[in-house]
Amino acid sequence: MSAEVLVFDILGAVAVLAAAGVVLARKPVHSALSLVVSFVNVAAIYVILRAEFLAAAQIIVYTGAILVLVLFVIMLVHPEDLPEFHGGRPIQRVLALILGLVLLGEVLAAILTRTVVGQPGPWSEQAVQAVGGNVQALGQVLYSGYVLPIQATALLLLVATIGALVLARPDSPRVRRVARDTATISLGHPRGADGANGVELPALPPVAGDRIKPETGERELVMAKSGDDFLDQPVWGERRRS
Amino acid sequence: MSELTANHFLVLSAALFIIGMMGVLTRRNVLVIFMCVELMFNAVNVSFIGFAWEQNSLVGQTFALFIIAVAAAEAVVGLGIIMALSRRLDTVDIDKVRELRE
């Protein structure tokens, strides 16, 4: 049994060090990769605990799905939006350290003084082997006593999918208009020359009807005074077909 | 070395949970905070499965399975919120997200 303890110690130490790497890494990508290491080690610990199905689920769901999503989001967020590493707020760090040490002490005291009460369950190693393995035994428990929670979980996942669709929806026209007002590059009239200084700008000539070249689908250069003039333009991807 | 007991797993779980908690408390990047929350979920799973192993029960594993499902749902919504933050407010720094406070 000593070998088991040794394996657990190694796996646990790597998991804890990788978790510390998540917190201490300067770049979010490094945090995500440390998280992968931590999750894989924890999955190996699940195997020691005779939870083979959960080890597989851990690797598939966490490292396979969630971490890939996180990496996608890291790539999609603009780098200039990221805050600098641990800028200011040293008091926050000190408070967090004190709170963490206090909580660690409390939990360790609780763990080391606890006593086991209650009857052990029926699923000993032999019983699990008799049904055919961890997956079969877990399935028996899950689908006999926990049918309603499983249905609720299915509903939760559906709602989360719909919520993600709502959150990831393209911006409403009002928001898009603000973004265009601030993002339009006005070649003819430098920003700040109109309105603020009271400089009257000459009216733009009316632009011809269809501004899309139908053959190639490319847009021609449109001179617009402000973002509002630009709103008549079809958005990329919504090409007019006539 | 002695026998492997559930206390080993509980100590590991406590360490992982507190590392995650300190990450949530100290970091300012929403993405890193999200990853630390996942770390805390994982620590709780270790506790559940450790207790299930000690008690020869499978209920703890069942709970851990539900926690993984809930974590997946949370990840989807959380990352959607981070994307919306990055698009609307142009930042993922939680100290700068104070629309409701002012």
Coordinates of C-alpha atoms in Angstrom, one line a residue:
Chain A
M1 CA 0.0 0.0 0.0
S2 CA 3.0 2.3 0.4
A3 CA 3.3 2.6 -3.4
E4 CA -0.3 3.9 -3.5
V5 CA 0.6 6.6 -1.0
L6 CA 3.7 7.5 -3.0
V7 CA 1.7 7.8 -6.2
F8 CA -0.9 9.9 -4.5
D9 CA 1.7 12.2 -3.0
I10 CA 3.3 12.8 -6.4
L11 CA 0.0 13.4 -8.2
G12 CA -1.3 15.7 -5.4
A13 CA 1.9 17.7 -5.3
V14 CA 1.8 18.3 -9.0
A15 CA -1.9 19.2 -8.9
V16 CA -1.3 21.7 -6.1
L17 CA 1.8 23.2 -7.8
A18 CA -0.2 23.5 -11.1
A19 CA -3.0 25.2 -9.2
A20 CA -0.6 27.6 -7.7
G21 CA 0.6 28.2 -11.3
V22 CA -2.9 29.1 -12.3
V23 CA -3.0 31.9 -9.7
L24 CA 0.6 33.1 -10.1
A25 CA 1.0 33.0 -13.9
R26 CA 1.2 36.4 -15.5
K27 CA -0.5 35.5 -18.8
P28 CA -4.0 34.0 -18.9
V29 CA -2.8 31.4 -21.5
H30 CA -0.3 30.1 -19.0
S31 CA -3.0 30.0 -16.3
A32 CA -5.1 27.9 -18.6
L33 CA -2.3 25.4 -19.4
S34 CA -1.5 25.1 -15.7
L35 CA -5.2 24.4 -15.1
V36 CA -5.0 21.5 -17.7
V37 CA -2.1 20.0 -15.7
S38 CA -4.0 20.3 -12.5
F39 CA -7.1 18.8 -13.9
V40 CA -5.3 15.8 -15.4
N41 CA -3.6 15.1 -12.1
V42 CA -6.8 15.3 -10.3
A43 CA -8.3 12.9 -12.8
A44 CA -5.5 10.4 -12.0
I45 CA -6.3 10.8 -8.4
Y46 CA -9.9 9.8 -9.2
V47 CA -8.6 6.6 -10.6
I48 CA -6.9 5.9 -7.3
L49 CA -10.3 6.5 -5.6
R50 CA -12.0 3.9 -7.9
A51 CA -14.0 6.6 -9.8
E52 CA -12.9 5.6 -13.3
F53 CA -16.0 7.1 -15.0
L54 CA -15.5 10.4 -13.3
A55 CA -11.9 10.5 -14.3
A56 CA -12.9 10.1 -17.9
A57 CA -15.7 12.7 -17.5
Q58 CA -13.2 15.1 -15.8
I59 CA -10.8 14.9 -18.8
I60 CA -13.5 15.1 -21.4
V61 CA -15.6 17.8 -19.8
Y62 CA -13.0 20.0 -18.1
T63 CA -9.9 19.7 -20.2
G64 CA -11.7 18.8 -23.4
A65 CA -14.5 21.2 -23.4
I66 CA -14.2 23.9 -20.8
L67 CA -10.5 24.6 -21.2
V68 CA -10.8 24.7 -25.0
L69 CA -13.6 27.3 -24.6
V70 CA -11.5 29.3 -22.2
L71 CA -8.6 29.3 -24.7
F72 CA -11.0 30.4 -27.4
V73 CA -12.2 33.3 -25.2
I74 CA -8.6 34.3 -24.3
M75 CA -7.9 34.5 -28.1
L76 CA -11.0 36.5 -28.7
V77 CA -10.6 39.1 -26.0
H78 CA -8.4 42.0 -27.1
P79 CA -5.0 41.9 -25.4
E80 CA -5.3 45.6 -24.5
D81 CA -8.4 44.8 -22.6
L82 CA -6.5 42.6 -20.2
P83 CA -5.5 44.2 -16.9
E84 CA -1.9 44.4 -16.0
F85 CA -0.7 41.7 -13.6
H86 CA -1.5 42.5 -10.0
G87 CA -1.6 46.2 -10.5
G88 CA -1.9 47.9 -7.1
R89 CA -4.1 46.7 -4.3
P90 CA -1.4 45.1 -2.0
I91 CA -3.9 45.2 0.9
Q92 CA -6.2 42.9 -1.1
R93 CA -3.4 40.4 -1.4
V94 CA -2.5 40.6 2.3
L95 CA -6.2 40.1 3.3
A96 CA -6.6 37.2 0.9
L97 CA -3.5 35.6 2.4
I98 CA -4.7 36.0 5.9
L99 CA -8.2 34.7 5.0
G100 CA -6.7 31.7 3.1
L101 CA -4.4 30.7 6.0
V102 CA -7.3 31.0 8.5
L103 CA -9.6 28.9 6.4
L104 CA -6.8 26.4 5.8
G105 CA -6.2 26.1 9.5
E106 CA -9.9 25.7 10.2
V107 CA -10.3 23.0 7.5
L108 CA -7.2 21.1 8.6
A109 CA -8.4 21.2 12.2
A110 CA -11.8 19.9 11.1
I111 CA -10.2 17.1 9.0
L112 CA -7.8 15.9 11.6
T113 CA -10.3 15.8 14.5
R114 CA -13.2 14.3 12.6
T115 CA -14.7 10.9 13.3
V116 CA -16.5 8.7 10.9
V117 CA -20.1 8.1 11.7
G118 CA -22.8 6.2 10.0
Q119 CA -22.8 2.8 8.2
P120 CA -20.6 2.2 5.2
G121 CA -22.5 1.9 2.0
P122 CA -23.1 -1.3 0.0
W123 CA -20.7 -0.6 -2.8
S124 CA -17.5 -2.2 -1.7
E125 CA -14.8 -3.0 -4.2
Q126 CA -16.2 -6.5 -4.6
A127 CA -19.7 -5.3 -5.0
V128 CA -18.7 -3.0 -7.8
Q129 CA -16.7 -5.7 -9.4
A130 CA -19.8 -8.0 -9.2
V131 CA -22.0 -5.6 -11.2
G132 CA -19.3 -5.3 -13.9
G133 CA -17.4 -2.2 -12.9
N134 CA -17.6 1.5 -11.9
V135 CA -19.7 2.6 -14.9
Q136 CA -22.3 -0.1 -14.3
A137 CA -22.5 0.5 -10.6
L138 CA -22.7 4.3 -11.0
G139 CA -25.4 3.9 -13.7
Q140 CA -27.5 1.7 -11.3
V141 CA -27.3 4.3 -8.5
L142 CA -27.8 7.2 -10.9
Y143 CA -30.8 5.9 -12.8
S144 CA -32.6 4.3 -9.8
G145 CA -32.5 7.1 -7.2
Y146 CA -31.6 10.2 -9.1
V147 CA -33.8 10.3 -12.2
L148 CA -35.4 13.6 -11.4
P149 CA -32.0 15.4 -10.8
I150 CA -30.8 14.1 -14.1
Q151 CA -33.8 15.6 -15.9
A152 CA -33.2 18.8 -14.0
T153 CA -29.6 18.7 -15.2
A154 CA -30.7 18.3 -18.7
L155 CA -33.0 21.3 -18.4
L156 CA -30.2 23.3 -16.8
L157 CA -27.9 22.6 -19.8
L158 CA -30.6 23.6 -22.2
V159 CA -31.2 26.8 -20.4
A160 CA -27.5 27.5 -20.2
T161 CA -27.2 26.9 -24.0
I162 CA -30.1 29.4 -24.6
G163 CA -28.4 31.9 -22.2
A164 CA -25.1 31.6 -24.1
L165 CA -26.9 32.2 -27.4
V166 CA -28.6 35.3 -25.9
L167 CA -25.3 36.6 -24.6
A168 CA -23.4 35.9 -27.8
R169 CA -26.0 37.5 -30.0
P170 CA -24.8 40.4 -32.2
D171 CA -25.3 43.8 -30.7
S172 CA -28.6 45.5 -31.2
P173 CA -28.6 48.3 -33.8
R174 CA -28.5 51.0 -31.2
V175 CA -25.2 49.6 -29.7
R176 CA -23.8 49.1 -33.1
R177 CA -24.5 52.7 -34.0
V178 CA -22.5 54.0 -31.0
A179 CA -19.7 51.7 -31.9
R180 CA -19.7 53.0 -35.5
D181 CA -19.8 56.6 -34.4
T182 CA -16.6 56.1 -32.5
A183 CA -15.0 53.7 -34.9
T184 CA -15.7 55.4 -38.3
I185 CA -12.6 56.7 -40.0
S186 CA -13.6 59.9 -41.7
L187 CA -11.0 60.5 -44.4
G188 CA -12.4 63.9 -45.5
H189 CA -13.2 65.4 -42.2
P190 CA -10.9 64.7 -39.3
R191 CA -12.7 63.8 -36.1
G192 CA -13.2 66.8 -33.9
A193 CA -13.5 69.2 -36.8
D194 CA -17.3 68.9 -37.0
G195 CA -19.7 69.8 -34.3
A196 CA -17.4 70.6 -31.4
N197 CA -15.6 73.5 -33.0
G198 CA -18.6 74.8 -34.8
V199 CA -17.1 74.4 -38.2
E200 CA -19.8 74.0 -40.8
L201 CA -18.9 71.2 -43.2
P202 CA -20.2 71.1 -46.7
A203 CA -23.0 68.6 -47.3
L204 CA -21.9 65.3 -49.0
P205 CA -23.1 64.6 -52.4
P206 CA -25.8 61.9 -52.5
V207 CA -24.5 58.4 -53.0
A208 CA -25.8 56.3 -55.7
G209 CA -28.3 53.6 -55.0
D210 CA -26.6 50.3 -55.0
R211 CA -23.1 50.6 -53.5
I212 CA -22.2 46.9 -53.8
K213 CA -20.4 45.6 -56.8
P214 CA -22.6 42.6 -57.7
E215 CA -19.8 40.6 -59.4
T216 CA -17.2 40.5 -56.7
G217 CA -19.2 41.5 -53.7
E218 CA -16.6 44.0 -52.6
R219 CA -17.6 47.3 -51.1
E220 CA -16.5 50.5 -52.7
L221 CA -15.1 53.3 -50.5
V222 CA -17.9 55.4 -49.1
M223 CA -17.3 58.9 -47.8
A224 CA -19.6 59.6 -44.9
K225 CA -19.7 62.6 -42.6
S226 CA -20.6 60.7 -39.4
G227 CA -21.5 57.2 -38.3
D228 CA -25.2 57.9 -38.9
D229 CA -24.7 58.4 -42.6
F230 CA -22.9 55.1 -42.6
L231 CA -25.8 53.3 -41.1
D232 CA -27.6 53.0 -44.4
Q233 CA -24.8 50.7 -45.6
P234 CA -25.4 47.0 -45.4
V235 CA -23.3 45.2 -42.8
W236 CA -20.6 42.9 -44.0
G237 CA -22.2 39.5 -44.7
E238 CA -25.7 40.9 -45.4
R239 CA -25.0 41.6 -49.1
R240 CA -27.9 42.8 -51.0
R241 CA -29.1 40.4 -53.6
S242 CA -31.3 42.0 -56.3
Chain B
M1 CA 4.5 5.2 5.0
S2 CA 1.1 4.4 6.3
E3 CA -2.1 3.4 4.6
L4 CA -3.9 5.8 2.2
T5 CA -6.8 7.3 4.1
A6 CA -9.6 9.7 3.2
N7 CA -7.7 12.4 5.1
H8 CA -5.1 12.6 2.4
F9 CA -7.7 13.5 -0.2
L10 CA -9.4 15.9 2.1
V11 CA -6.1 17.8 2.7
L12 CA -5.5 17.9 -1.0
S13 CA -9.0 19.1 -1.6
A14 CA -8.6 21.9 1.1
A15 CA -5.3 23.0 -0.5
L16 CA -6.8 23.2 -4.0
F17 CA -9.9 25.0 -2.7
I18 CA -7.9 27.6 -0.9
I19 CA -5.5 28.2 -3.8
G20 CA -8.6 28.8 -6.0
M21 CA -10.1 31.1 -3.4
M22 CA -7.0 33.2 -3.1
G23 CA -6.9 33.4 -6.9
V24 CA -10.5 34.7 -6.9
L25 CA -9.6 37.2 -4.2
T26 CA -6.4 38.6 -5.7
R27 CA -6.6 38.4 -9.4
R28 CA -8.3 41.1 -11.5
N29 CA -8.6 39.4 -14.8
V30 CA -12.1 37.9 -15.1
L31 CA -10.8 35.0 -17.1
V32 CA -8.3 34.0 -14.4
I33 CA -11.0 34.4 -11.8
F34 CA -13.2 32.0 -13.8
M35 CA -10.4 29.5 -14.0
C36 CA -9.9 29.7 -10.2
V37 CA -13.7 29.1 -9.7
E38 CA -13.2 25.9 -11.8
L39 CA -10.4 25.0 -9.5
M40 CA -12.6 25.3 -6.5
F41 CA -15.3 23.1 -8.2
N42 CA -12.6 20.5 -8.7
A43 CA -11.5 20.6 -5.1
V44 CA -15.0 20.0 -3.9
N45 CA -15.3 17.1 -6.3
V46 CA -12.1 15.6 -4.8
S47 CA -13.8 15.8 -1.4
F48 CA -17.0 14.2 -2.6
I49 CA -15.2 11.3 -4.2
G50 CA -12.8 10.9 -1.3
F51 CA -15.8 10.5 1.1
A52 CA -17.5 8.1 -1.3
W53 CA -14.4 6.0 -1.4
E54 CA -14.1 6.0 2.4
Q55 CA -17.7 5.0 2.9
N56 CA -18.0 2.5 0.1
S57 CA -20.8 4.5 -1.4
L58 CA -21.5 5.8 -4.8
V59 CA -23.6 8.8 -3.8
G60 CA -20.6 11.0 -3.6
Q61 CA -19.6 10.1 -7.2
T62 CA -23.2 10.9 -8.3
F63 CA -22.9 14.3 -6.7
A64 CA -19.6 14.9 -8.4
L65 CA -21.1 14.0 -11.7
F66 CA -23.8 16.6 -11.1
I67 CA -21.2 19.1 -10.1
I68 CA -19.4 18.5 -13.4
A69 CA -22.6 19.1 -15.3
V70 CA -23.3 22.3 -13.4
A71 CA -19.8 23.5 -14.0
A72 CA -20.2 23.0 -17.7
A73 CA -23.3 25.1 -17.7
E74 CA -21.6 27.7 -15.6
A75 CA -18.7 27.8 -17.9
V76 CA -20.9 28.4 -20.9
V77 CA -22.8 31.3 -19.3
G78 CA -19.6 32.7 -17.7
L79 CA -17.6 32.8 -20.9
G80 CA -20.6 34.3 -22.7
I81 CA -20.6 37.1 -20.0
I82 CA -16.9 37.6 -20.4
M83 CA -17.3 37.9 -24.2
A84 CA -20.1 40.4 -23.7
L85 CA -18.0 42.4 -21.3
S86 CA -15.1 42.5 -23.7
R87 CA -17.4 43.7 -26.5
R88 CA -19.5 46.3 -24.7
L89 CA -17.1 47.7 -22.1
D90 CA -13.8 46.9 -23.8
T91 CA -12.2 45.5 -20.6
V92 CA -12.1 42.3 -18.6
D93 CA -10.7 44.0 -15.5
I94 CA -13.2 43.5 -12.7
D95 CA -12.0 46.7 -11.0
K96 CA -13.1 48.7 -14.1
V97 CA -16.5 47.0 -14.4
R98 CA -18.6 49.2 -12.2
E99 CA -21.6 50.1 -14.3
L100 CA -24.1 49.1 -11.6
R101 CA -22.2 50.8 -8.8
E102 CA -22.2 54.3 -10.2

